[in-house]
Each structure stands twice: as C-alpha cells, then as structure tokens.
Amino acid sequence: MPPSSPHSGMGRTAVVFARLMIAGKDHGVRPFITPLNDASGVMARGVSCTLFPARPGAKAIDHSSTTFNHVPLPAGALLGNVHGSLEDERWAFLHAIHRVTVGTLCLSTSNATVLRVAGCIAGRYSAQRRVGAPKSVPILSFSTQYGPIARILAHAVVFDNWALESANMFMANVGKLDMQNVIGGVFKTTVLSYTQKAMSDLVDRCGWQGLYAHNQIAELWLAEKGNSIAEGDFVVLCIRLASEVLLGRYEPPKARDPLCLLALHEAGVWDEARQIFASLKGGHRGPEFNARILPLSLPLVQATGHRMAYEAAKDALLHGSAHGLAVTPEVLNLYESTCMMEDQSWYVENGVMSRQELLDRNVDAVSSMLPLLGDMINDREVDALINAPMVEKDRLSAFFSSLSSYHGPGTTVRAKL
C-alpha cells in the first residue's frame, strides 16, 4: 500500500520487485526502476492505481493499491547484475531488500517520542482535571492515573537510550544481515508491543476526550499501529527470529550481567522454549511447532528486548548519555519492575519472588517516581509537539468556543463541558 497515486500532483517512480525470466530461465525476484505516473497525473503504461481512503493517524499519505500489466521497461531498469547460481540470486535479493531491516529499526525509534508526548498530554490533562466536592482533587492524585503515566514516561526515557544504542550496534554490524535482523527485530517488537498496550490504556485514562484526534493521543496511537506493520509485521518478525534462534542459526547479543533479574527471566523462558522444541515431532515446520512454539515467539523476543533495553538505560545511568534522555535510578527501577510484572508467574514459579513481593516492589517503584513526575509531565522540550486542547482549561475553553453550536429560541448558554 505505498503512496503511488498521482494525487499529490508530482511524478512518482518506484522500485518494483518482480521475477526475472530470461529465455525461460528463472533468475529470481529482482528490483526494477519503474515510473508510475508523471506530474500531470497520467499513469504510466500498464500501471494502475487505486487510492485507499484516508487512514486515521496517517492522513498525509495517499496509500494505494498498485498493479502492473505488461509494463514496458528498458534494460537499464534492472538494478544489479544477472548472476548464474541460485545462491547468487538469493544473495542479490537479500542485498536488494537490506534497507527493509534499516526501516524496521528506524521507524520504530519514533515510539520513544510518541510515548513521551502522549505521557505529557495525559499528565497535564490529569493535573488540571479535578473531581470531588466540596474540596476537589486532581485525578492525577489517584494511582490508577499517575501509575500508567509514570510507567509510560519511564519507558520513553529507557527506549530513547536503547534506540541510540541499537543504532550504534546496527551500524557496527554492517554486512552481518542476521545480526542486524536481530537488533532491528527485537527493538521493534519490544517497543511497539509496549506502545500499543500503553497508548490504549492512556486513551482510557483520559475518558471521552482521549478518543478524539484533536487531543492527539488516539491519533498517535493509530499512527504507531501502522508502524507495527510497516517494514515487517512485528509478530511475523518474532516468529522468524524465535525460530532461527531455536534452530541455532543465530542468537541475540549476550547479557552483560547474566544475574540481573531481566536476564535471568530471558534465559529461563528461552530454556523452556528449547525444551519444548526438543520434544516436538515434525521439526520447525510441523503442526506441533505451529501450535506450541509460535504463540511463544512474541514473549520470547520481548524477554530479550526487556533485558537489552534495561542494559542500555543502565549504561546511560552509569556513564551518561551524550544525546539520550537523562536516566535516573527511579526511572530504571520502574522500567524493570514493569517488565517483571508482565510475567509474574515465572518469577513466582522459579522462586525469585512471591507475588506479593512483586506487587510491593512495583508500588515502591511507582511511588519513587512521584517526586519526578511533575517535571517530566511539564517537560518544556515537548511543548512544541503538543497542541491538544485538553491540557489547559483556557485552551480547552477556546476550542469549544470555536465549535459549531445550535441553540433553540431564547436559549442562553451558561456553561460548556
């Protein structure tokens, strides 16, 4: 669904992948430079395009369905050389699509900023929204409100530093496509899976106002939902990554501290998966693998991502970060505790902590963040990115005054919700 229509009034050219046949011989799937339309809006010969309706969260992009039927191309449209062996053709294909892996990582890094902005919006709204009488209190004073906001802002800091470290690791592994797939796939899976759950919760915490695009949270949520599919659906990435690791074809970077809680959890769940895999019949393409391993793919990759993100943030805390958001012990502890709460049963079953100890630890981690929450919510660096009316009473009042209103005869408007 690339933006391939003449809707924008500009000529467009695409890289199209198609199977190359020469004198009846299959030379694999190859990339071709293919004009789609000219600036006047005329589609190229043999190219058809159907413009999709606007997708919430990506209104500026003219997503389309594009089809090709006997499109004439010059010989120079083929990118790369024609090789002889099947292995050469496979390498040529993987080399041609290597930028997909780059996109897997790069697109996902936006989640840190999205979480930061959304957390600030929800926090500012919660600070000015008051309930109760005769002495009202801000809804931010309730743990069901400040808890999710504190967790989101803590994750934003951790993910920001992890994004920088992942980019450096990615560039250090140029030419090692397998390792780059691991780095990008683990990052995307961990960050996007958390973002989707957290943003959904944040919409709920803002009540009916959270549902509207003008208050930004729902729109940001939907925009990142699109990114979860772009450059590889993260669930599919997990299936491939987990399968490759279980088959011993490659492995993620090793834990820097194998005894840290998240590293213990990572090692434990992967060991469980290996034991299950060893007991299966039919190999990695059999029905048992499909039924018993595929559902574990996402939590397995998340476990690795939780540990890697924690390591990146801890390193930034100990040694400082020239570009990432400042990490505090409170942020790191809350991040770690939140990750542990996602799989309480493992920690209890393996005797690491009781369920009550996990709950107490999480309450303490959230409480320790409260003195920092005001400054994090009112972060001036994100002001330029926030235009949601609900964050300030005056802004909200001005917004409602701008809306169309309809009044019956003799009606006097005294108040607006």
Tab-separated table of C-alpha atoms in Angstrom:
chain	number	residue	atom	x	y	z
A	1	MET	CA	0.000	0.000	0.000
A	2	PRO	CA	2.704	2.538	-0.904
A	3	PRO	CA	1.737	6.133	-1.820
A	4	SER	CA	1.770	5.553	-5.564
A	5	SER	CA	-1.136	7.672	-6.803
A	6	PRO	CA	-0.924	10.893	-8.865
A	7	HIS	CA	-2.905	12.515	-6.048
A	8	SER	CA	-0.037	14.791	-4.992
A	9	GLY	CA	0.485	16.322	-8.423
A	10	MET	CA	4.043	15.082	-8.762
A	11	GLY	CA	5.656	12.381	-10.846
A	12	ARG	CA	6.468	9.194	-8.977
A	13	THR	CA	8.889	6.357	-9.592
A	14	ALA	CA	9.083	3.104	-7.646
A	15	VAL	CA	11.412	0.178	-7.132
A	16	VAL	CA	9.257	-2.804	-8.078
A	17	PHE	CA	10.249	-6.385	-7.284
A	18	ALA	CA	9.299	-8.951	-9.908
A	19	ARG	CA	10.524	-12.351	-11.048
A	20	LEU	CA	13.093	-12.092	-13.832
A	21	MET	CA	12.812	-14.670	-16.609
A	22	ILE	CA	15.382	-14.738	-19.427
A	23	ALA	CA	14.924	-17.250	-22.245
A	24	GLY	CA	12.798	-19.386	-19.956
A	25	LYS	CA	15.365	-19.395	-17.139
A	26	ASP	CA	14.341	-18.157	-13.700
A	27	HIS	CA	16.760	-15.557	-12.311
A	28	GLY	CA	14.848	-14.937	-9.097
A	29	VAL	CA	12.990	-11.919	-7.778
A	30	ARG	CA	14.790	-8.752	-8.824
A	31	PRO	CA	14.264	-4.988	-8.385
A	32	PHE	CA	13.331	-2.743	-11.317
A	33	ILE	CA	13.142	1.059	-11.520
A	34	THR	CA	9.572	1.645	-12.682
A	35	PRO	CA	7.892	5.005	-13.467
A	36	LEU	CA	4.353	5.142	-12.062
A	37	ASN	CA	2.977	8.463	-13.284
A	38	ASP	CA	4.040	11.897	-14.466
A	39	ALA	CA	3.444	15.298	-12.874
A	40	SER	CA	0.260	15.821	-14.890
A	41	GLY	CA	-1.329	12.808	-13.235
A	42	VAL	CA	-1.153	10.435	-16.203
A	43	MET	CA	-0.328	6.882	-15.130
A	44	ALA	CA	2.460	5.058	-16.937
A	45	ARG	CA	1.522	2.427	-19.486
A	46	GLY	CA	0.413	-0.804	-17.842
A	47	VAL	CA	0.310	0.723	-14.333
A	48	SER	CA	-2.959	1.012	-12.418
A	49	CYS	CA	-3.540	2.564	-9.018
A	50	THR	CA	-6.493	2.542	-6.620
A	51	LEU	CA	-6.402	5.233	-3.941
A	52	PHE	CA	-7.384	3.989	-0.484
A	53	PRO	CA	-9.485	6.060	1.938
A	54	ALA	CA	-7.537	8.144	4.445
A	55	ARG	CA	-6.239	6.056	7.342
A	56	PRO	CA	-6.534	7.549	10.834
A	57	GLY	CA	-3.121	8.526	12.105
A	58	ALA	CA	-1.614	8.947	8.626
A	59	LYS	CA	-3.801	11.458	6.854
A	60	ALA	CA	-0.988	12.935	4.782
A	61	ILE	CA	-0.127	9.677	3.000
A	62	ASP	CA	-2.059	8.577	-0.085
A	63	HIS	CA	-1.875	4.837	0.495
A	64	SER	CA	-2.788	2.957	-2.659
A	65	SER	CA	-3.067	-0.423	-4.314
A	66	THR	CA	-0.854	-0.637	-7.402
A	67	THR	CA	-0.973	-3.266	-10.131
A	68	PHE	CA	1.165	-3.868	-13.204
A	69	ASN	CA	0.221	-5.455	-16.509
A	70	HIS	CA	2.852	-5.829	-19.250
A	71	VAL	CA	4.728	-2.674	-18.305
A	72	PRO	CA	7.453	-1.941	-20.890
A	73	LEU	CA	10.843	-1.173	-19.309
A	74	PRO	CA	14.297	-0.541	-20.775
A	75	ALA	CA	17.084	-2.993	-19.968
A	76	GLY	CA	18.664	-0.401	-17.695
A	77	ALA	CA	15.652	-0.560	-15.357
A	78	LEU	CA	17.046	-3.739	-13.797
A	79	LEU	CA	19.045	-2.965	-10.669
A	80	GLY	CA	22.127	-5.131	-10.260
A	81	ASN	CA	23.667	-7.807	-12.420
A	82	VAL	CA	22.280	-11.103	-13.631
A	83	HIS	CA	24.099	-13.867	-11.773
A	84	GLY	CA	24.331	-17.533	-12.550
A	85	SER	CA	23.753	-19.699	-9.466
A	86	LEU	CA	20.675	-19.818	-7.263
A	87	GLU	CA	22.811	-18.846	-4.270
A	88	ASP	CA	23.992	-15.729	-6.098
A	89	GLU	CA	20.393	-14.829	-6.908
A	90	ARG	CA	19.378	-15.343	-3.278
A	91	TRP	CA	22.224	-13.104	-2.122
A	92	ALA	CA	21.245	-10.471	-4.683
A	93	PHE	CA	17.659	-10.493	-3.400
A	94	LEU	CA	18.689	-10.213	0.250
A	95	HIS	CA	21.090	-7.418	-0.623
A	96	ALA	CA	18.364	-5.581	-2.550
A	97	ILE	CA	15.954	-5.644	0.405
A	98	HIS	CA	18.506	-4.963	3.144
A	99	ARG	CA	17.064	-1.488	3.642
A	100	VAL	CA	13.900	-3.110	4.989
A	101	THR	CA	15.883	-4.049	8.084
A	102	VAL	CA	17.081	-0.455	8.369
A	103	GLY	CA	13.459	0.677	8.219
A	104	THR	CA	12.475	-1.884	10.837
A	105	LEU	CA	14.749	-0.150	13.320
A	106	CYS	CA	14.422	3.463	12.185
A	107	LEU	CA	10.624	3.620	12.030
A	108	SER	CA	10.361	2.064	15.474
A	109	THR	CA	12.543	4.685	17.151
A	110	SER	CA	9.676	7.181	16.884
A	111	ASN	CA	7.873	5.296	19.652
A	112	ALA	CA	10.052	6.824	22.358
A	113	THR	CA	8.977	10.327	21.350
A	114	VAL	CA	5.349	9.257	20.944
A	115	LEU	CA	5.303	7.833	24.470
A	116	ARG	CA	6.953	10.957	25.833
A	117	VAL	CA	4.468	13.308	24.152
A	118	ALA	CA	1.429	11.183	24.996
A	119	GLY	CA	2.533	10.828	28.611
A	120	CYS	CA	2.908	14.591	28.927
A	121	ILE	CA	-0.512	15.206	27.369
A	122	ALA	CA	-2.234	12.723	29.672
A	123	GLY	CA	-0.309	14.029	32.667
A	124	ARG	CA	-1.163	17.669	32.053
A	125	TYR	CA	-4.802	16.791	31.463
A	126	SER	CA	-4.882	14.739	34.668
A	127	ALA	CA	-3.301	17.562	36.669
A	128	GLN	CA	-5.963	20.107	35.691
A	129	ARG	CA	-8.977	17.751	35.659
A	130	ARG	CA	-10.472	17.777	39.143
A	131	VAL	CA	-13.166	15.690	40.828
A	132	GLY	CA	-14.957	15.669	44.166
A	133	ALA	CA	-16.767	18.236	46.275
A	134	PRO	CA	-16.552	20.397	48.252
A	135	LYS	CA	-12.754	20.014	48.128
A	136	SER	CA	-11.856	18.792	44.663
A	137	VAL	CA	-8.635	16.966	43.849
A	138	PRO	CA	-6.851	16.423	40.531
A	139	ILE	CA	-7.385	12.976	39.065
A	140	LEU	CA	-3.594	12.743	38.850
A	141	SER	CA	-3.645	12.076	42.600
A	142	PHE	CA	-5.115	8.601	42.013
A	143	SER	CA	-2.742	5.680	41.473
A	144	THR	CA	-4.853	4.439	38.572
A	145	GLN	CA	-3.949	7.702	36.838
A	146	TYR	CA	-0.400	8.505	37.894
A	147	GLY	CA	0.713	4.861	37.634
A	148	PRO	CA	0.199	4.422	33.867
A	149	ILE	CA	1.573	7.903	33.164
A	150	ALA	CA	4.708	7.302	35.243
A	151	ARG	CA	5.306	3.955	33.527
A	152	ILE	CA	4.916	5.433	30.066
A	153	LEU	CA	7.310	8.291	30.770
A	154	ALA	CA	9.841	5.873	32.280
A	155	HIS	CA	9.623	3.675	29.192
A	156	ALA	CA	10.060	6.728	26.964
A	157	VAL	CA	13.379	7.505	28.663
A	158	VAL	CA	14.583	3.898	28.503
A	159	PHE	CA	13.525	3.405	24.879
A	160	ASP	CA	15.171	6.678	23.862
A	161	ASN	CA	18.528	5.492	25.168
A	162	TRP	CA	18.025	1.997	23.792
A	163	ALA	CA	17.296	3.463	20.355
A	164	LEU	CA	20.668	5.206	20.356
A	165	GLU	CA	22.489	2.067	21.458
A	166	SER	CA	20.616	-0.083	18.930
A	167	ALA	CA	21.540	2.291	16.115
A	168	ASN	CA	25.204	2.069	17.108
A	169	MET	CA	25.037	-1.735	17.331
A	170	PHE	CA	23.287	-1.874	13.969
A	171	MET	CA	25.995	0.191	12.274
A	172	ALA	CA	28.720	-1.849	13.959
A	173	ASN	CA	27.275	-4.944	12.263
A	174	VAL	CA	27.191	-3.663	8.684
A	175	GLY	CA	27.377	-6.660	6.378
A	176	LYS	CA	26.053	-9.025	9.053
A	177	LEU	CA	22.425	-9.195	7.979
A	178	ASP	CA	21.458	-11.832	10.538
A	179	MET	CA	22.652	-9.737	13.473
A	180	GLN	CA	21.041	-6.613	12.044
A	181	ASN	CA	17.775	-8.538	11.747
A	182	VAL	CA	18.066	-9.478	15.419
A	183	ILE	CA	18.804	-5.918	16.544
A	184	GLY	CA	16.019	-4.361	14.485
A	185	GLY	CA	13.505	-7.132	15.129
A	186	VAL	CA	13.996	-7.224	18.897
A	187	PHE	CA	13.817	-3.441	19.153
A	188	LYS	CA	10.681	-3.134	17.043
A	189	THR	CA	8.877	-5.975	18.795
A	190	THR	CA	9.603	-4.769	22.308
A	191	VAL	CA	8.935	-1.097	21.732
A	192	LEU	CA	5.826	-1.428	19.590
A	193	SER	CA	4.150	-4.127	21.661
A	194	TYR	CA	4.516	-1.945	24.762
A	195	THR	CA	3.463	1.226	22.955
A	196	GLN	CA	0.249	-0.312	21.653
A	197	LYS	CA	-0.870	-1.520	25.086
A	198	ALA	CA	0.234	1.619	26.899
A	199	MET	CA	-1.353	4.054	24.445
A	200	SER	CA	-4.638	2.159	24.559
A	201	ASP	CA	-4.595	2.439	28.344
A	202	LEU	CA	-3.764	6.133	28.121
A	203	VAL	CA	-6.752	6.797	25.865
A	204	ASP	CA	-8.966	5.179	28.502
A	205	ARG	CA	-7.392	7.220	31.291
A	206	CYS	CA	-8.386	10.428	29.508
A	207	GLY	CA	-12.035	9.420	29.233
A	208	TRP	CA	-14.091	10.558	26.285
A	209	GLN	CA	-11.582	13.293	25.463
A	210	GLY	CA	-8.936	10.682	24.795
A	211	LEU	CA	-10.967	9.329	21.887
A	212	TYR	CA	-10.693	12.475	19.787
A	213	ALA	CA	-7.920	13.118	17.293
A	214	HIS	CA	-7.589	16.782	18.309
A	215	ASN	CA	-6.266	15.629	21.689
A	216	GLN	CA	-3.517	13.703	19.864
A	217	ILE	CA	-3.199	10.517	21.936
A	218	ALA	CA	-5.581	8.392	19.858
A	219	GLU	CA	-4.074	9.685	16.631
A	220	LEU	CA	-0.525	8.978	17.792
A	221	TRP	CA	-1.635	5.508	18.850
A	222	LEU	CA	-3.069	4.768	15.407
A	223	ALA	CA	-0.009	6.174	13.657
A	224	GLU	CA	2.251	3.790	15.569
A	225	LYS	CA	-0.147	0.928	14.927
A	226	GLY	CA	0.608	1.468	11.250
A	227	ASN	CA	4.315	1.316	12.017
A	228	SER	CA	3.810	-2.066	13.676
A	229	ILE	CA	3.016	-3.433	10.218
A	230	ALA	CA	5.333	-1.284	8.085
A	231	GLU	CA	8.740	-2.807	7.281
A	232	GLY	CA	7.576	-6.153	8.655
A	233	ASP	CA	4.662	-7.080	10.934
A	234	PHE	CA	6.326	-7.440	14.322
A	235	VAL	CA	4.549	-10.720	15.112
A	236	VAL	CA	5.884	-12.233	11.883
A	237	LEU	CA	9.333	-10.868	12.723
A	238	CYS	CA	9.075	-12.594	16.112
A	239	ILE	CA	8.135	-15.924	14.572
A	240	ARG	CA	11.122	-15.825	12.264
A	241	LEU	CA	13.531	-14.586	14.911
A	242	ALA	CA	12.446	-17.075	17.579
A	243	SER	CA	12.560	-19.929	15.074
A	244	GLU	CA	16.060	-19.027	13.911
A	245	VAL	CA	17.341	-18.777	17.486
A	246	LEU	CA	15.799	-22.115	18.490
A	247	LEU	CA	17.319	-23.721	15.394
A	248	GLY	CA	20.727	-22.382	16.430
A	249	ARG	CA	21.238	-20.296	13.310
A	250	TYR	CA	21.983	-17.129	15.258
A	251	GLU	CA	21.463	-15.617	18.679
A	252	PRO	CA	20.893	-12.188	20.228
A	253	PRO	CA	23.708	-10.289	21.947
A	254	LYS	CA	24.595	-11.938	25.252
A	255	ALA	CA	23.556	-10.406	28.561
A	256	ARG	CA	26.153	-8.106	30.090
A	257	ASP	CA	25.073	-9.181	33.571
A	258	PRO	CA	23.594	-12.702	33.403
A	259	LEU	CA	22.475	-12.431	37.040
A	260	CYS	CA	20.274	-9.350	36.671
A	261	LEU	CA	16.580	-10.139	37.086
A	262	LEU	CA	15.558	-9.487	33.486
A	263	ALA	CA	18.496	-11.535	32.179
A	264	LEU	CA	17.504	-14.436	34.435
A	265	HIS	CA	13.965	-14.233	33.093
A	266	GLU	CA	15.192	-14.108	29.497
A	267	ALA	CA	17.416	-17.154	29.957
A	268	GLY	CA	14.651	-19.021	31.743
A	269	VAL	CA	11.924	-18.568	29.138
A	270	TRP	CA	14.289	-19.387	26.275
A	271	ASP	CA	15.401	-22.568	28.064
A	272	GLU	CA	11.755	-23.559	28.477
A	273	ALA	CA	11.152	-22.997	24.764
A	274	ARG	CA	14.210	-25.071	23.838
A	275	GLN	CA	12.961	-27.939	25.974
A	276	ILE	CA	9.550	-27.787	24.312
A	277	PHE	CA	11.149	-27.625	20.871
A	278	ALA	CA	13.341	-30.646	21.592
A	279	SER	CA	10.270	-32.700	22.485
A	280	LEU	CA	8.334	-31.898	19.312
A	281	LYS	CA	7.798	-34.119	16.314
A	282	GLY	CA	7.855	-32.826	12.766
A	283	GLY	CA	10.580	-30.191	13.081
A	284	HIS	CA	10.091	-26.456	12.882
A	285	ARG	CA	7.543	-26.698	10.079
A	286	GLY	CA	5.336	-29.282	11.742
A	287	PRO	CA	1.917	-28.774	13.348
A	288	GLU	CA	3.308	-29.149	16.875
A	289	PHE	CA	5.777	-26.321	16.327
A	290	ASN	CA	2.929	-24.236	14.949
A	291	ALA	CA	0.729	-24.963	17.957
A	292	ARG	CA	3.271	-24.783	20.780
A	293	ILE	CA	6.172	-22.559	19.717
A	294	LEU	CA	4.620	-19.872	17.532
A	295	PRO	CA	2.468	-18.487	20.380
A	296	LEU	CA	5.653	-18.180	22.459
A	297	SER	CA	7.512	-16.179	19.811
A	298	LEU	CA	6.326	-12.756	20.947
A	299	PRO	CA	7.009	-13.178	24.694
A	300	LEU	CA	10.385	-14.787	23.930
A	301	VAL	CA	11.555	-11.845	21.847
A	302	GLN	CA	10.064	-9.397	24.337
A	303	ALA	CA	12.060	-11.020	27.140
A	304	THR	CA	15.257	-10.386	25.192
A	305	GLY	CA	14.167	-6.837	24.410
A	306	HIS	CA	13.333	-6.068	28.036
A	307	ARG	CA	16.830	-7.109	29.042
A	308	MET	CA	18.578	-5.235	26.223
A	309	ALA	CA	16.636	-2.028	26.884
A	310	TYR	CA	17.419	-2.254	30.586
A	311	GLU	CA	21.120	-2.690	29.842
A	312	ALA	CA	21.162	0.334	27.545
A	313	ALA	CA	19.437	2.524	30.133
A	314	LYS	CA	21.636	1.269	32.960
A	315	ASP	CA	24.738	2.020	30.910
A	316	ALA	CA	23.420	5.543	30.279
A	317	LEU	CA	22.765	5.940	34.009
A	318	LEU	CA	26.270	4.819	34.977
A	319	HIS	CA	28.248	6.529	32.228
A	320	GLY	CA	25.945	9.264	30.974
A	321	SER	CA	24.445	9.737	27.533
A	322	ALA	CA	25.512	12.492	25.177
A	323	HIS	CA	22.229	12.503	23.283
A	324	GLY	CA	19.611	10.384	25.069
A	325	LEU	CA	17.157	11.476	27.759
A	326	ALA	CA	18.589	11.513	31.269
A	327	VAL	CA	18.132	8.208	33.096
A	328	THR	CA	17.562	8.247	36.856
A	329	PRO	CA	17.586	5.300	39.276
A	330	GLU	CA	13.846	5.810	39.751
A	331	VAL	CA	13.199	5.522	36.014
A	332	LEU	CA	15.337	2.401	35.714
A	333	ASN	CA	13.703	0.704	38.710
A	334	LEU	CA	10.190	1.411	37.461
A	335	TYR	CA	11.050	0.117	33.998
A	336	GLU	CA	12.500	-3.091	35.440
A	337	SER	CA	9.541	-3.629	37.752
A	338	THR	CA	7.021	-3.037	34.961
A	339	CYS	CA	8.741	-5.641	32.789
A	340	MET	CA	8.728	-8.134	35.654
A	341	MET	CA	5.015	-7.599	36.257
A	342	GLU	CA	4.313	-8.754	32.700
A	343	ASP	CA	5.324	-12.319	33.624
A	344	GLN	CA	4.745	-12.620	37.360
A	345	SER	CA	4.205	-16.368	37.170
A	346	TRP	CA	7.767	-17.038	36.006
A	347	TYR	CA	9.325	-15.191	38.948
A	348	VAL	CA	6.996	-16.919	41.416
A	349	GLU	CA	7.370	-20.377	39.862
A	350	ASN	CA	11.163	-20.112	39.878
A	351	GLY	CA	11.345	-18.874	43.458
A	352	VAL	CA	12.736	-15.436	42.613
A	353	MET	CA	9.966	-13.507	44.382
A	354	SER	CA	6.495	-14.104	45.706
A	355	ARG	CA	3.546	-12.446	44.036
A	356	GLN	CA	3.180	-10.073	46.976
A	357	GLU	CA	6.855	-9.138	46.815
A	358	LEU	CA	6.469	-8.325	43.133
A	359	LEU	CA	3.426	-6.157	43.842
A	360	ASP	CA	5.141	-4.356	46.730
A	361	ARG	CA	8.216	-3.770	44.600
A	362	ASN	CA	6.094	-2.268	41.844
A	363	VAL	CA	4.230	0.030	44.236
A	364	ASP	CA	7.544	1.248	45.648
A	365	ALA	CA	8.929	1.843	42.152
A	366	VAL	CA	5.905	3.898	41.113
A	367	SER	CA	5.930	5.854	44.382
A	368	SER	CA	9.604	6.721	43.958
A	369	MET	CA	8.770	8.311	40.607
A	370	LEU	CA	6.149	10.681	42.006
A	371	PRO	CA	8.583	13.450	43.058
A	372	LEU	CA	9.914	13.470	39.470
A	373	LEU	CA	6.555	13.262	37.742
A	374	GLY	CA	5.705	16.967	37.776
A	375	ASP	CA	8.858	17.985	35.924
A	376	MET	CA	8.538	15.094	33.470
A	377	ILE	CA	4.931	15.966	32.650
A	378	ASN	CA	5.744	19.646	32.169
A	379	ASP	CA	8.814	18.972	30.049
A	380	ARG	CA	9.316	22.174	28.032
A	381	GLU	CA	11.120	20.298	25.269
A	382	VAL	CA	7.867	18.723	24.085
A	383	ASP	CA	5.726	21.877	24.231
A	384	ALA	CA	6.116	22.481	20.507
A	385	LEU	CA	4.742	18.994	19.823
A	386	ILE	CA	1.612	19.389	21.961
A	387	ASN	CA	-1.488	21.126	20.638
A	388	ALA	CA	-4.134	19.086	22.462
A	389	PRO	CA	-6.818	21.447	23.842
A	390	MET	CA	-7.473	19.321	26.929
A	391	VAL	CA	-4.101	20.044	28.551
A	392	GLU	CA	-5.148	23.563	29.665
A	393	LYS	CA	-8.504	24.989	30.747
A	394	ASP	CA	-8.164	28.172	28.693
A	395	ARG	CA	-7.111	26.253	25.604
A	396	LEU	CA	-9.997	23.817	26.039
A	397	SER	CA	-12.489	26.644	26.517
A	398	ALA	CA	-11.251	28.384	23.375
A	399	PHE	CA	-11.515	25.130	21.452
A	400	PHE	CA	-15.128	24.540	22.486
A	401	SER	CA	-15.989	28.139	21.632
A	402	SER	CA	-14.752	27.527	18.094
A	403	LEU	CA	-17.127	24.608	17.527
A	404	SER	CA	-20.438	24.916	15.724
A	405	SER	CA	-23.320	25.390	18.147
A	406	TYR	CA	-27.087	25.230	17.695
A	407	HIS	CA	-29.494	26.964	20.064
A	408	GLY	CA	-33.227	26.951	20.484
A	409	PRO	CA	-35.234	30.198	20.772
A	410	GLY	CA	-34.456	32.119	23.932
A	411	THR	CA	-31.572	29.838	24.884
A	412	THR	CA	-28.731	31.291	26.936
A	413	VAL	CA	-25.509	29.312	27.053
A	414	ARG	CA	-24.254	29.342	30.644
A	415	ALA	CA	-21.633	26.638	30.616
A	416	LYS	CA	-19.888	24.130	28.389
A	417	LEU	CA	-18.423	20.810	29.406
